[in-house]
Amino acid sequence: TYQAMYNVDSLCYIGTEIVDSANFPTASFTTNIACAGLATNFTSTSTIGGGIITSLNWSFPGGTPSTGTGNTFSSIYPSGGSYAVTLVTISNQGCTHSITQIITVGDFPNISLNDVTVCEGDSAVLWVPSNAGDAFLWSTSSTDTMIFTFTPGFYNVAVTNNCGTSYDTAEVTFVPDLTNIPLPNVLTPNSDGLNDEYAIPVLAQVISFRMDFFDRWGVLLHSQTDVNDNWKGMTQVGTIVPPGTYFVIIRLLDCNNAEITKSQFISIFD
């Protein structure tokens, strides 16, 4: 012989007798702050008036692992969002009770600073969205979501929320006014270390440029788009050009993306 244990409409029966409701288990649980990629810990706070809770079964859809047993258990969620968690309790008298709660899993702050290039004399602005976190700290000691600066260099920000702190860095560059950029007019490619190359260092700060060098008959001798690829007074086949007058045309984009075109005669000496 045996006694059947079952639940009907929130009543628990052993055979034909109803178990006192005071002896029903009541499922409940708590959790720590849930963050994506980290273990979320669940602790049963279930109670029973009489008898013993003999089984606690967990269900974590979307988590890893997705099921578990015991008074405490942990699961890891891959991304932030809302997830249902269910705990089913069973007593030694076969009575069951379950509870399902929706938990919110947070993400670490997701920030992405962009490098900034502005004209000299203007201020550079760096910012992160106000909803990116709960606290902000810049390398300037500012705690605002936005900072302004007139100084070139690297700027760091730390953004913190309940899940932790994320960091990012941006470089601020100021481009000079190139309207009156001086162009060299002398080249002496004799390897004495003076004026051996046609160099304009300020072009390293330019968004984009192109220089074309010609002889007096308009024959293209060299084209340059890299600030390190300076013309050394040579033809395209690598021979030194003879002394004389040559010509350069430079086209570049200034800090406002406006095109500037300038030209200059170049005198080459031995």
Short mmCIF file of C-alpha atoms in Angstrom, two decimals:
data_model
loop_
_atom_site.label_atom_id
_atom_site.label_comp_id
_atom_site.label_asym_id
_atom_site.label_seq_id
_atom_site.Cartn_x
_atom_site.Cartn_y
_atom_site.Cartn_z
CA THR A 1 0.00 0.00 0.00
CA TYR A 2 1.01 3.62 -0.44
CA GLN A 3 -0.25 7.10 0.17
CA ALA A 4 -0.63 9.45 -2.82
CA MET A 5 0.62 12.98 -2.31
CA TYR A 6 -0.69 15.65 -4.64
CA ASN A 7 -1.68 19.32 -4.91
CA VAL A 8 -5.05 20.54 -6.12
CA ASP A 9 -6.03 24.20 -6.23
CA SER A 10 -3.34 25.18 -3.72
CA LEU A 11 -4.36 22.36 -1.37
CA CYS A 12 -1.97 19.56 -0.52
CA TYR A 13 -3.36 16.07 0.05
CA ILE A 14 -1.93 12.93 1.61
CA GLY A 15 -4.36 10.29 0.53
CA THR A 16 -7.70 11.93 1.17
CA GLU A 17 -6.51 14.16 4.00
CA ILE A 18 -5.69 17.82 3.43
CA VAL A 19 -2.34 18.91 4.83
CA ASP A 20 -2.63 21.88 7.14
CA SER A 21 -1.85 24.98 5.07
CA ALA A 22 0.48 26.12 7.84
CA ASN A 23 2.74 23.28 6.77
CA PHE A 24 2.86 24.30 3.12
CA PRO A 25 6.23 25.50 1.88
CA THR A 26 6.41 29.10 0.70
CA ALA A 27 8.99 29.68 -2.02
CA SER A 28 11.00 32.90 -2.03
CA PHE A 29 14.54 33.93 -2.88
CA THR A 30 16.95 36.84 -3.02
CA THR A 31 19.72 37.71 -5.46
CA ASN A 32 22.76 39.93 -5.56
CA ILE A 33 23.22 42.70 -8.13
CA ALA A 34 23.09 40.93 -11.48
CA CYS A 35 25.65 41.89 -14.13
CA ALA A 36 26.21 40.41 -17.57
CA GLY A 37 29.13 38.01 -17.72
CA LEU A 38 29.41 37.67 -13.94
CA ALA A 39 27.91 35.06 -11.66
CA THR A 40 24.49 36.04 -10.34
CA ASN A 41 23.96 34.40 -6.95
CA PHE A 42 20.53 33.22 -5.84
CA THR A 43 19.67 32.30 -2.25
CA SER A 44 16.47 30.61 -1.21
CA THR A 45 14.61 32.30 1.66
CA SER A 46 11.77 29.79 1.43
CA THR A 47 9.89 28.90 4.64
CA ILE A 48 7.64 26.14 5.91
CA GLY A 49 5.45 26.12 9.03
CA GLY A 50 5.83 22.43 9.73
CA GLY A 51 7.75 19.65 8.13
CA ILE A 52 10.88 20.08 6.05
CA ILE A 53 11.63 21.49 2.63
CA THR A 54 13.38 18.61 0.98
CA SER A 55 13.87 19.91 -2.55
CA LEU A 56 14.61 23.27 -4.15
CA ASN A 57 14.68 23.31 -7.94
CA TRP A 58 15.81 26.39 -9.87
CA SER A 59 15.18 27.43 -13.45
CA PHE A 60 17.22 30.19 -15.13
CA PRO A 61 16.12 30.52 -18.79
CA GLY A 62 18.82 32.43 -20.65
CA GLY A 63 21.46 31.76 -18.02
CA THR A 64 24.31 29.26 -17.81
CA PRO A 65 23.61 26.83 -16.27
CA SER A 66 19.88 27.09 -16.90
CA THR A 67 18.79 24.79 -14.04
CA GLY A 68 20.03 23.93 -10.60
CA THR A 69 19.18 22.55 -7.17
CA GLY A 70 19.97 23.49 -3.61
CA ASN A 71 19.60 26.35 -1.21
CA THR A 72 21.99 28.55 -3.18
CA PHE A 73 22.91 28.54 -6.84
CA SER A 74 24.62 30.75 -9.40
CA SER A 75 24.02 31.41 -13.07
CA ILE A 76 25.73 33.65 -15.62
CA TYR A 77 23.79 35.77 -18.11
CA PRO A 78 25.55 36.73 -21.34
CA SER A 79 23.97 40.16 -21.75
CA GLY A 80 21.89 42.70 -19.93
CA GLY A 81 18.10 42.50 -19.92
CA SER A 82 15.14 41.04 -18.05
CA TYR A 83 15.09 37.34 -17.21
CA ALA A 84 12.55 35.11 -15.44
CA VAL A 85 13.81 32.97 -12.56
CA THR A 86 11.68 30.23 -11.04
CA LEU A 87 12.15 28.40 -7.74
CA VAL A 88 10.06 25.31 -6.93
CA THR A 89 10.02 24.05 -3.33
CA ILE A 90 8.86 20.59 -2.25
CA SER A 91 8.22 19.51 1.33
CA ASN A 92 8.69 16.10 2.92
CA GLN A 93 4.90 15.74 2.71
CA GLY A 94 4.98 16.23 -1.04
CA CYS A 95 3.56 19.74 -0.99
CA THR A 96 4.95 22.14 -3.55
CA HIS A 97 5.09 25.86 -4.03
CA SER A 98 6.81 27.86 -6.72
CA ILE A 99 7.62 31.47 -7.37
CA THR A 100 8.76 33.23 -10.53
CA GLN A 101 10.48 36.61 -10.38
CA ILE A 102 11.78 38.84 -13.12
CA ILE A 103 15.33 39.99 -12.49
CA THR A 104 17.15 42.76 -14.31
CA VAL A 105 20.69 42.00 -15.45
CA GLY A 106 22.83 45.06 -15.96
CA ASP A 107 25.74 45.68 -18.31
CA PHE A 108 29.11 47.22 -17.63
CA PRO A 109 29.25 50.81 -18.88
CA ASN A 110 29.55 50.82 -22.66
CA ILE A 111 31.52 53.89 -23.71
CA SER A 112 33.40 54.88 -26.83
CA LEU A 113 35.29 58.15 -27.05
CA ASN A 114 36.16 59.51 -30.48
CA ASP A 115 39.41 61.29 -31.27
CA VAL A 116 38.81 64.97 -31.96
CA THR A 117 40.56 67.27 -34.45
CA VAL A 118 39.67 70.94 -34.38
CA CYS A 119 41.09 74.23 -35.60
CA GLU A 120 43.54 76.09 -33.41
CA GLY A 121 41.67 78.66 -31.35
CA ASP A 122 38.55 76.53 -31.11
CA SER A 123 37.72 74.36 -28.12
CA ALA A 124 37.60 70.59 -28.38
CA VAL A 125 34.62 68.82 -26.83
CA LEU A 126 34.72 65.29 -25.42
CA TRP A 127 31.61 63.66 -24.01
CA VAL A 128 29.90 60.44 -23.02
CA PRO A 129 26.12 59.89 -22.83
CA SER A 130 24.62 60.76 -19.46
CA ASN A 131 22.94 57.33 -19.32
CA ALA A 132 26.26 55.51 -19.82
CA GLY A 133 26.77 55.20 -16.07
CA ASP A 134 26.16 56.63 -12.63
CA ALA A 135 29.51 58.35 -12.04
CA PHE A 136 32.07 59.94 -14.35
CA LEU A 137 35.68 60.91 -13.81
CA TRP A 138 37.93 62.50 -16.44
CA SER A 139 41.69 62.79 -16.35
CA THR A 140 41.07 66.52 -15.90
CA SER A 141 39.33 65.66 -12.57
CA SER A 142 35.99 66.75 -14.01
CA THR A 143 33.00 64.65 -12.98
CA ASP A 144 30.71 65.93 -15.72
CA THR A 145 29.66 63.97 -18.79
CA MET A 146 31.27 66.60 -21.07
CA ILE A 147 34.54 68.48 -20.99
CA PHE A 148 36.02 71.31 -23.08
CA THR A 149 39.72 71.80 -23.70
CA PHE A 150 42.11 74.01 -25.66
CA THR A 151 45.08 71.73 -24.99
CA PRO A 152 46.16 68.89 -27.29
CA GLY A 153 46.87 65.47 -25.85
CA PHE A 154 45.22 62.33 -24.57
CA TYR A 155 42.18 62.43 -22.29
CA ASN A 156 40.85 59.53 -20.23
CA VAL A 157 37.42 58.93 -18.76
CA ALA A 158 36.22 56.36 -16.24
CA VAL A 159 32.50 55.59 -16.15
CA THR A 160 31.05 53.59 -13.25
CA ASN A 161 27.74 51.87 -12.60
CA ASN A 162 26.55 49.06 -10.31
CA CYS A 163 28.40 46.47 -12.40
CA GLY A 164 31.81 48.13 -12.46
CA THR A 165 33.95 50.70 -14.25
CA SER A 166 34.83 51.06 -17.93
CA TYR A 167 37.64 53.22 -19.32
CA ASP A 168 38.38 54.89 -22.63
CA THR A 169 40.87 57.36 -24.08
CA ALA A 170 40.65 59.95 -26.83
CA GLU A 171 43.28 62.12 -28.48
CA VAL A 172 42.67 65.81 -29.06
CA THR A 173 44.57 67.40 -31.96
CA PHE A 174 44.55 71.05 -32.97
CA VAL A 175 45.24 71.82 -36.62
CA PRO A 176 46.91 75.16 -37.38
CA ASP A 177 45.45 77.68 -39.78
CA LEU A 178 46.99 76.59 -43.08
CA THR A 179 45.78 79.50 -45.18
CA ASN A 180 49.21 81.11 -44.93
CA ILE A 181 51.31 77.98 -44.59
CA PRO A 182 54.89 78.82 -45.65
CA LEU A 183 56.30 76.75 -48.51
CA PRO A 184 60.08 76.29 -48.80
CA ASN A 185 61.61 77.74 -51.97
CA VAL A 186 65.13 76.25 -51.81
CA LEU A 187 66.42 72.69 -52.10
CA THR A 188 70.06 71.56 -52.02
CA PRO A 189 70.08 67.74 -52.41
CA ASN A 190 73.79 67.33 -51.71
CA SER A 191 73.51 65.20 -48.55
CA ASP A 192 75.01 67.86 -46.29
CA GLY A 193 72.04 67.64 -43.91
CA LEU A 194 70.70 71.07 -44.86
CA ASN A 195 67.69 71.44 -47.17
CA ASP A 196 68.29 67.96 -48.59
CA GLU A 197 64.55 67.22 -48.60
CA TYR A 198 61.48 69.30 -49.30
CA ALA A 199 59.91 68.94 -45.85
CA ILE A 200 56.86 70.68 -44.36
CA PRO A 201 56.49 69.17 -40.85
CA VAL A 202 53.16 70.89 -40.17
CA LEU A 203 51.57 68.61 -42.77
CA ALA A 204 51.62 65.87 -40.11
CA GLN A 205 48.67 67.69 -38.57
CA VAL A 206 46.71 67.95 -41.80
CA ILE A 207 43.69 65.76 -42.46
CA SER A 208 44.72 65.10 -46.07
CA PHE A 209 47.18 66.57 -48.56
CA ARG A 210 48.89 66.01 -51.91
CA MET A 211 52.02 67.65 -53.28
CA ASP A 212 53.11 67.40 -56.92
CA PHE A 213 56.56 68.50 -58.04
CA PHE A 214 57.27 69.50 -61.66
CA ASP A 215 60.17 70.67 -63.72
CA ARG A 216 59.90 73.89 -65.73
CA TRP A 217 58.44 71.98 -68.67
CA GLY A 218 55.61 70.58 -66.53
CA VAL A 219 56.97 67.05 -66.26
CA LEU A 220 55.81 65.41 -63.03
CA LEU A 221 58.81 64.43 -60.90
CA HIS A 222 57.27 63.33 -57.62
CA SER A 223 53.88 63.04 -55.91
CA GLN A 224 53.54 62.97 -52.16
CA THR A 225 50.63 62.16 -49.82
CA ASP A 226 52.69 60.89 -46.88
CA VAL A 227 54.42 63.44 -44.67
CA ASN A 228 57.47 61.13 -44.50
CA ASP A 229 57.76 60.71 -48.27
CA ASN A 230 59.62 63.98 -48.85
CA TRP A 231 60.92 64.94 -52.28
CA LYS A 232 64.72 64.65 -52.38
CA GLY A 233 65.26 66.44 -55.67
CA MET A 234 65.04 63.28 -57.78
CA THR A 235 63.24 62.22 -60.91
CA GLN A 236 60.78 59.34 -60.90
CA VAL A 237 63.57 57.02 -62.00
CA GLY A 238 65.76 58.01 -59.04
CA THR A 239 68.30 60.41 -60.60
CA ILE A 240 69.19 63.79 -59.09
CA VAL A 241 67.68 66.65 -61.06
CA PRO A 242 70.08 69.35 -62.30
CA PRO A 243 70.20 72.76 -60.65
CA GLY A 244 67.44 75.08 -61.80
CA THR A 245 63.90 76.22 -61.08
CA TYR A 246 61.14 73.74 -60.26
CA PHE A 247 57.53 74.01 -59.22
CA VAL A 248 55.32 72.51 -56.49
CA ILE A 249 51.54 72.49 -56.17
CA ILE A 250 50.05 71.49 -52.83
CA ARG A 251 46.40 70.68 -52.20
CA LEU A 252 45.23 70.02 -48.69
CA LEU A 253 42.18 69.89 -46.47
CA ASP A 254 42.18 72.25 -43.55
CA CYS A 255 40.54 71.61 -40.18
CA ASN A 256 37.13 72.54 -41.60
CA ASN A 257 37.54 70.10 -44.53
CA ALA A 258 37.89 73.01 -46.91
CA GLU A 259 40.38 72.53 -49.75
CA ILE A 260 43.36 74.84 -49.96
CA THR A 261 45.59 75.00 -53.05
CA LYS A 262 48.98 76.68 -52.95
CA SER A 263 52.00 76.74 -55.26
CA GLN A 264 55.64 77.73 -55.04
CA PHE A 265 58.73 77.96 -57.26
CA ILE A 266 61.69 75.99 -55.93
CA SER A 267 65.31 76.83 -56.67
CA ILE A 268 67.63 73.81 -56.63
CA PHE A 269 71.34 74.31 -56.05
CA ASP A 270 74.21 71.87 -55.88
#
